[in-house]
Amino acid sequence: MVYVHRFLGQWLDKNMTTDKADTLRKGLALGSGIDEYLKQIEVRRRFTLAVEQEKYFYTVPKEVSIGDTRADRYYRLEMKDYESVASNTVFYGNGTSILVKALFEGKGEIVRIYEYETLDLLIEDLREEVAITFSCVYKPCYVLASDFEEFKPKLELGKLYCHYVQAPNYRKLIAEVEI
């Protein structure tokens, strides 16, 4: 069994056929929805192995509605039509910051909200998302601090940093951001 990122696993669930070559071709085709992720060698290797073995798994956090968010939990909010019509914009933060972003900013529409019981689980998923979208042209991912400040996460030499949206040259380690 091969572990693949949630994006790839969900794509495979919808597109896997008995013709393995056809499945690989569809995944690598421009506009497939996962073609940008597959530019990375390790991601493509795992994807190819999953298709060849026809055995893969991925993890999905618990999906909740906006009314079920709690201040003491952490969330991943996906919004459509927030910045781009082509991709969803994603925000990671605590219950309060996610609630404010989703309901009071007046931009975009909620697609889904995932809940994490601990900050460590949120950071683990965030790190994986930043790694898989590294080669993508559009990186629609933000971290919301508890004071509602927005950061753009980036992996640099294996460490996760949060760059200030308003001043991209300034950054903090993820551990220094109060989420």
mmCIF file of C-alpha atoms in Angstrom:
data_model
loop_
_atom_site.group_PDB
_atom_site.id
_atom_site.type_symbol
_atom_site.label_atom_id
_atom_site.label_comp_id
_atom_site.label_asym_id
_atom_site.label_seq_id
_atom_site.Cartn_x
_atom_site.Cartn_y
_atom_site.Cartn_z
ATOM 1 C CA MET A 1 0.000 0.000 0.000
ATOM 2 C CA VAL A 2 1.281 3.430 -0.940
ATOM 3 C CA TYR A 3 0.574 6.616 1.000
ATOM 4 C CA VAL A 4 -0.418 9.520 -1.275
ATOM 5 C CA HIS A 5 -1.508 13.029 -0.438
ATOM 6 C CA ARG A 6 -5.234 13.596 -0.010
ATOM 7 C CA PHE A 7 -5.483 15.549 -3.318
ATOM 8 C CA LEU A 8 -3.999 12.664 -5.272
ATOM 9 C CA GLY A 9 -5.972 9.988 -3.439
ATOM 10 C CA GLN A 10 -9.276 11.732 -4.052
ATOM 11 C CA TRP A 11 -8.372 12.183 -7.717
ATOM 12 C CA LEU A 12 -7.497 8.477 -7.990
ATOM 13 C CA ASP A 13 -10.803 7.516 -6.354
ATOM 14 C CA LYS A 14 -12.643 9.292 -9.182
ATOM 15 C CA ASN A 15 -10.338 8.481 -12.110
ATOM 16 C CA MET A 16 -8.671 5.092 -11.521
ATOM 17 C CA THR A 17 -9.384 2.600 -14.310
ATOM 18 C CA THR A 18 -8.172 -0.902 -15.091
ATOM 19 C CA ASP A 19 -5.992 0.620 -17.822
ATOM 20 C CA LYS A 20 -3.045 1.820 -15.714
ATOM 21 C CA ALA A 21 -1.347 3.633 -18.601
ATOM 22 C CA ASP A 22 -4.556 5.561 -19.274
ATOM 23 C CA THR A 23 -4.861 6.550 -15.599
ATOM 24 C CA LEU A 24 -1.258 7.805 -15.584
ATOM 25 C CA ARG A 25 -1.812 9.709 -18.849
ATOM 26 C CA LYS A 26 -4.948 11.379 -17.444
ATOM 27 C CA GLY A 27 -3.121 12.406 -14.267
ATOM 28 C CA LEU A 28 -0.159 13.883 -16.134
ATOM 29 C CA ALA A 29 -2.325 15.715 -18.678
ATOM 30 C CA LEU A 30 -2.397 19.495 -18.390
ATOM 31 C CA GLY A 31 -5.545 20.598 -16.612
ATOM 32 C CA SER A 32 -6.107 17.263 -14.854
ATOM 33 C CA GLY A 33 -6.258 18.990 -11.492
ATOM 34 C CA ILE A 34 -3.163 17.184 -10.243
ATOM 35 C CA ASP A 35 -0.690 17.775 -13.089
ATOM 36 C CA GLU A 36 1.136 20.558 -11.211
ATOM 37 C CA TYR A 37 1.634 18.358 -8.133
ATOM 38 C CA LEU A 38 3.112 15.603 -10.291
ATOM 39 C CA LYS A 39 5.996 17.861 -11.389
ATOM 40 C CA GLN A 40 7.816 16.814 -8.218
ATOM 41 C CA ILE A 41 9.785 13.590 -8.610
ATOM 42 C CA GLU A 42 8.859 12.021 -5.253
ATOM 43 C CA VAL A 43 5.170 12.895 -5.611
ATOM 44 C CA ARG A 44 5.110 11.448 -9.136
ATOM 45 C CA ARG A 45 6.944 8.298 -7.974
ATOM 46 C CA ARG A 46 4.367 7.624 -5.225
ATOM 47 C CA PHE A 47 1.487 8.364 -7.589
ATOM 48 C CA THR A 48 2.872 5.993 -10.244
ATOM 49 C CA LEU A 49 3.430 3.284 -7.636
ATOM 50 C CA ALA A 50 -0.139 3.718 -6.344
ATOM 51 C CA VAL A 51 -1.523 3.331 -9.875
ATOM 52 C CA GLU A 52 0.682 0.322 -10.650
ATOM 53 C CA GLN A 53 -0.183 -1.485 -7.398
ATOM 54 C CA GLU A 54 -3.805 -0.311 -7.400
ATOM 55 C CA LYS A 55 -3.398 -0.017 -3.630
ATOM 56 C CA TYR A 56 -3.100 3.384 -1.993
ATOM 57 C CA PHE A 57 -4.346 5.249 1.036
ATOM 58 C CA TYR A 58 -4.591 8.824 2.224
ATOM 59 C CA THR A 59 -5.860 10.614 5.293
ATOM 60 C CA VAL A 60 -8.686 13.114 5.449
ATOM 61 C CA PRO A 61 -9.371 15.216 8.541
ATOM 62 C CA LYS A 62 -12.915 15.347 9.914
ATOM 63 C CA GLU A 63 -15.147 17.605 7.811
ATOM 64 C CA VAL A 64 -17.377 20.019 9.764
ATOM 65 C CA SER A 65 -19.767 22.877 9.046
ATOM 66 C CA ILE A 66 -19.071 26.483 10.008
ATOM 67 C CA GLY A 67 -21.574 26.183 12.866
ATOM 68 C CA ASP A 68 -19.578 23.315 14.376
ATOM 69 C CA THR A 69 -16.285 25.220 14.661
ATOM 70 C CA ARG A 70 -14.880 25.720 18.161
ATOM 71 C CA ALA A 71 -12.347 28.234 19.447
ATOM 72 C CA ASP A 72 -10.201 25.474 20.995
ATOM 73 C CA ARG A 73 -9.767 23.504 17.751
ATOM 74 C CA TYR A 74 -7.846 24.111 14.537
ATOM 75 C CA TYR A 75 -9.211 24.172 10.998
ATOM 76 C CA ARG A 76 -8.491 24.194 7.285
ATOM 77 C CA LEU A 77 -10.999 26.380 5.428
ATOM 78 C CA GLU A 78 -11.369 26.056 1.646
ATOM 79 C CA MET A 79 -13.076 28.920 -0.172
ATOM 80 C CA LYS A 80 -13.920 29.239 -3.858
ATOM 81 C CA ASP A 81 -13.913 32.532 -5.749
ATOM 82 C CA TYR A 82 -11.811 34.152 -3.007
ATOM 83 C CA GLU A 83 -8.716 35.046 -5.051
ATOM 84 C CA SER A 84 -8.939 32.936 -8.174
ATOM 85 C CA VAL A 85 -11.729 31.303 -10.111
ATOM 86 C CA ALA A 86 -9.431 28.429 -11.084
ATOM 87 C CA SER A 87 -8.444 27.231 -7.594
ATOM 88 C CA ASN A 88 -9.798 27.210 -4.079
ATOM 89 C CA THR A 89 -8.043 29.404 -1.525
ATOM 90 C CA VAL A 90 -7.096 27.680 1.726
ATOM 91 C CA PHE A 91 -6.739 29.101 5.233
ATOM 92 C CA TYR A 92 -5.329 27.293 8.265
ATOM 93 C CA GLY A 93 -6.142 28.694 11.706
ATOM 94 C CA ASN A 94 -8.017 28.379 14.970
ATOM 95 C CA GLY A 95 -11.806 28.298 15.215
ATOM 96 C CA THR A 96 -12.201 32.010 15.866
ATOM 97 C CA SER A 97 -9.984 33.190 13.002
ATOM 98 C CA ILE A 98 -11.634 30.738 10.579
ATOM 99 C CA LEU A 99 -15.121 31.867 11.638
ATOM 100 C CA VAL A 100 -14.232 35.535 11.110
ATOM 101 C CA LYS A 101 -12.597 34.835 7.718
ATOM 102 C CA ALA A 102 -15.525 32.735 6.477
ATOM 103 C CA LEU A 103 -18.434 34.839 7.671
ATOM 104 C CA PHE A 104 -17.395 38.450 8.086
ATOM 105 C CA GLU A 105 -14.976 39.220 5.275
ATOM 106 C CA GLY A 106 -17.582 39.018 2.527
ATOM 107 C CA LYS A 107 -15.340 37.310 -0.047
ATOM 108 C CA GLY A 108 -15.670 33.852 -1.525
ATOM 109 C CA GLU A 109 -17.867 30.917 -0.668
ATOM 110 C CA ILE A 110 -17.103 28.091 1.777
ATOM 111 C CA VAL A 111 -16.314 24.810 0.005
ATOM 112 C CA ARG A 112 -15.374 22.724 3.058
ATOM 113 C CA ILE A 113 -13.878 22.948 6.521
ATOM 114 C CA TYR A 114 -11.621 20.290 8.040
ATOM 115 C CA GLU A 115 -11.085 20.062 11.802
ATOM 116 C CA TYR A 116 -7.870 19.115 13.618
ATOM 117 C CA GLU A 117 -7.921 18.270 17.310
ATOM 118 C CA THR A 118 -4.398 19.565 17.907
ATOM 119 C CA LEU A 119 -2.083 22.207 16.529
ATOM 120 C CA ASP A 120 0.452 19.482 15.692
ATOM 121 C CA LEU A 121 -2.035 17.758 13.365
ATOM 122 C CA LEU A 122 -2.784 21.080 11.641
ATOM 123 C CA ILE A 123 0.922 21.822 11.169
ATOM 124 C CA GLU A 124 1.560 18.313 9.815
ATOM 125 C CA ASP A 125 -1.186 18.728 7.185
ATOM 126 C CA LEU A 126 -0.040 22.286 6.397
ATOM 127 C CA ARG A 127 3.560 21.117 5.908
ATOM 128 C CA GLU A 128 2.382 18.382 3.528
ATOM 129 C CA GLU A 129 0.215 20.815 1.545
ATOM 130 C CA VAL A 130 3.043 23.352 1.236
ATOM 131 C CA ALA A 131 5.408 20.581 0.095
ATOM 132 C CA ILE A 132 3.035 19.192 -2.543
ATOM 133 C CA THR A 133 2.167 22.652 -3.931
ATOM 134 C CA PHE A 134 5.832 23.746 -4.011
ATOM 135 C CA SER A 135 6.077 23.561 -7.803
ATOM 136 C CA CYS A 136 2.612 24.994 -8.489
ATOM 137 C CA VAL A 137 2.289 28.413 -10.085
ATOM 138 C CA TYR A 138 -0.608 29.420 -7.843
ATOM 139 C CA LYS A 139 -0.106 28.729 -4.138
ATOM 140 C CA PRO A 140 -3.474 29.486 -2.538
ATOM 141 C CA CYS A 141 -2.539 28.708 1.067
ATOM 142 C CA TYR A 142 -2.497 31.023 4.107
ATOM 143 C CA VAL A 143 -2.013 30.725 7.861
ATOM 144 C CA LEU A 144 -4.244 32.859 10.082
ATOM 145 C CA ALA A 145 -2.728 33.925 13.400
ATOM 146 C CA SER A 146 -4.955 34.265 16.456
ATOM 147 C CA ASP A 147 -4.752 38.071 16.012
ATOM 148 C CA PHE A 148 -6.113 37.583 12.429
ATOM 149 C CA GLU A 149 -2.800 38.422 10.749
ATOM 150 C CA GLU A 150 -2.277 36.480 7.491
ATOM 151 C CA PHE A 151 0.890 34.626 6.579
ATOM 152 C CA LYS A 152 2.011 32.787 3.458
ATOM 153 C CA PRO A 153 3.645 29.472 4.477
ATOM 154 C CA LYS A 154 6.817 28.268 2.736
ATOM 155 C CA LEU A 155 9.181 25.350 3.248
ATOM 156 C CA GLU A 156 12.799 26.457 3.351
ATOM 157 C CA LEU A 157 15.519 23.879 3.958
ATOM 158 C CA GLY A 158 12.966 21.556 5.521
ATOM 159 C CA LYS A 159 11.612 24.149 7.960
ATOM 160 C CA LEU A 160 8.154 25.681 7.724
ATOM 161 C CA TYR A 161 8.191 29.494 7.739
ATOM 162 C CA CYS A 162 5.355 31.986 7.679
ATOM 163 C CA HIS A 163 5.982 35.057 5.534
ATOM 164 C CA TYR A 164 3.995 38.201 6.228
ATOM 165 C CA VAL A 165 1.511 38.782 3.401
ATOM 166 C CA GLN A 166 2.012 42.568 3.570
ATOM 167 C CA ALA A 167 5.822 42.288 3.838
ATOM 168 C CA PRO A 168 6.962 39.053 2.110
ATOM 169 C CA ASN A 169 10.647 39.563 2.973
ATOM 170 C CA TYR A 170 9.871 39.172 6.686
ATOM 171 C CA ARG A 171 9.216 35.728 8.037
ATOM 172 C CA LYS A 172 8.779 33.713 11.232
ATOM 173 C CA LEU A 173 9.142 30.039 11.992
ATOM 174 C CA ILE A 174 5.716 28.409 12.266
ATOM 175 C CA ALA A 175 6.412 27.800 15.983
ATOM 176 C CA GLU A 176 6.679 31.575 16.520
ATOM 177 C CA VAL A 177 3.213 32.274 15.086
ATOM 178 C CA GLU A 178 0.391 32.086 17.604
ATOM 179 C CA ILE A 179 -2.321 30.216 15.765
#
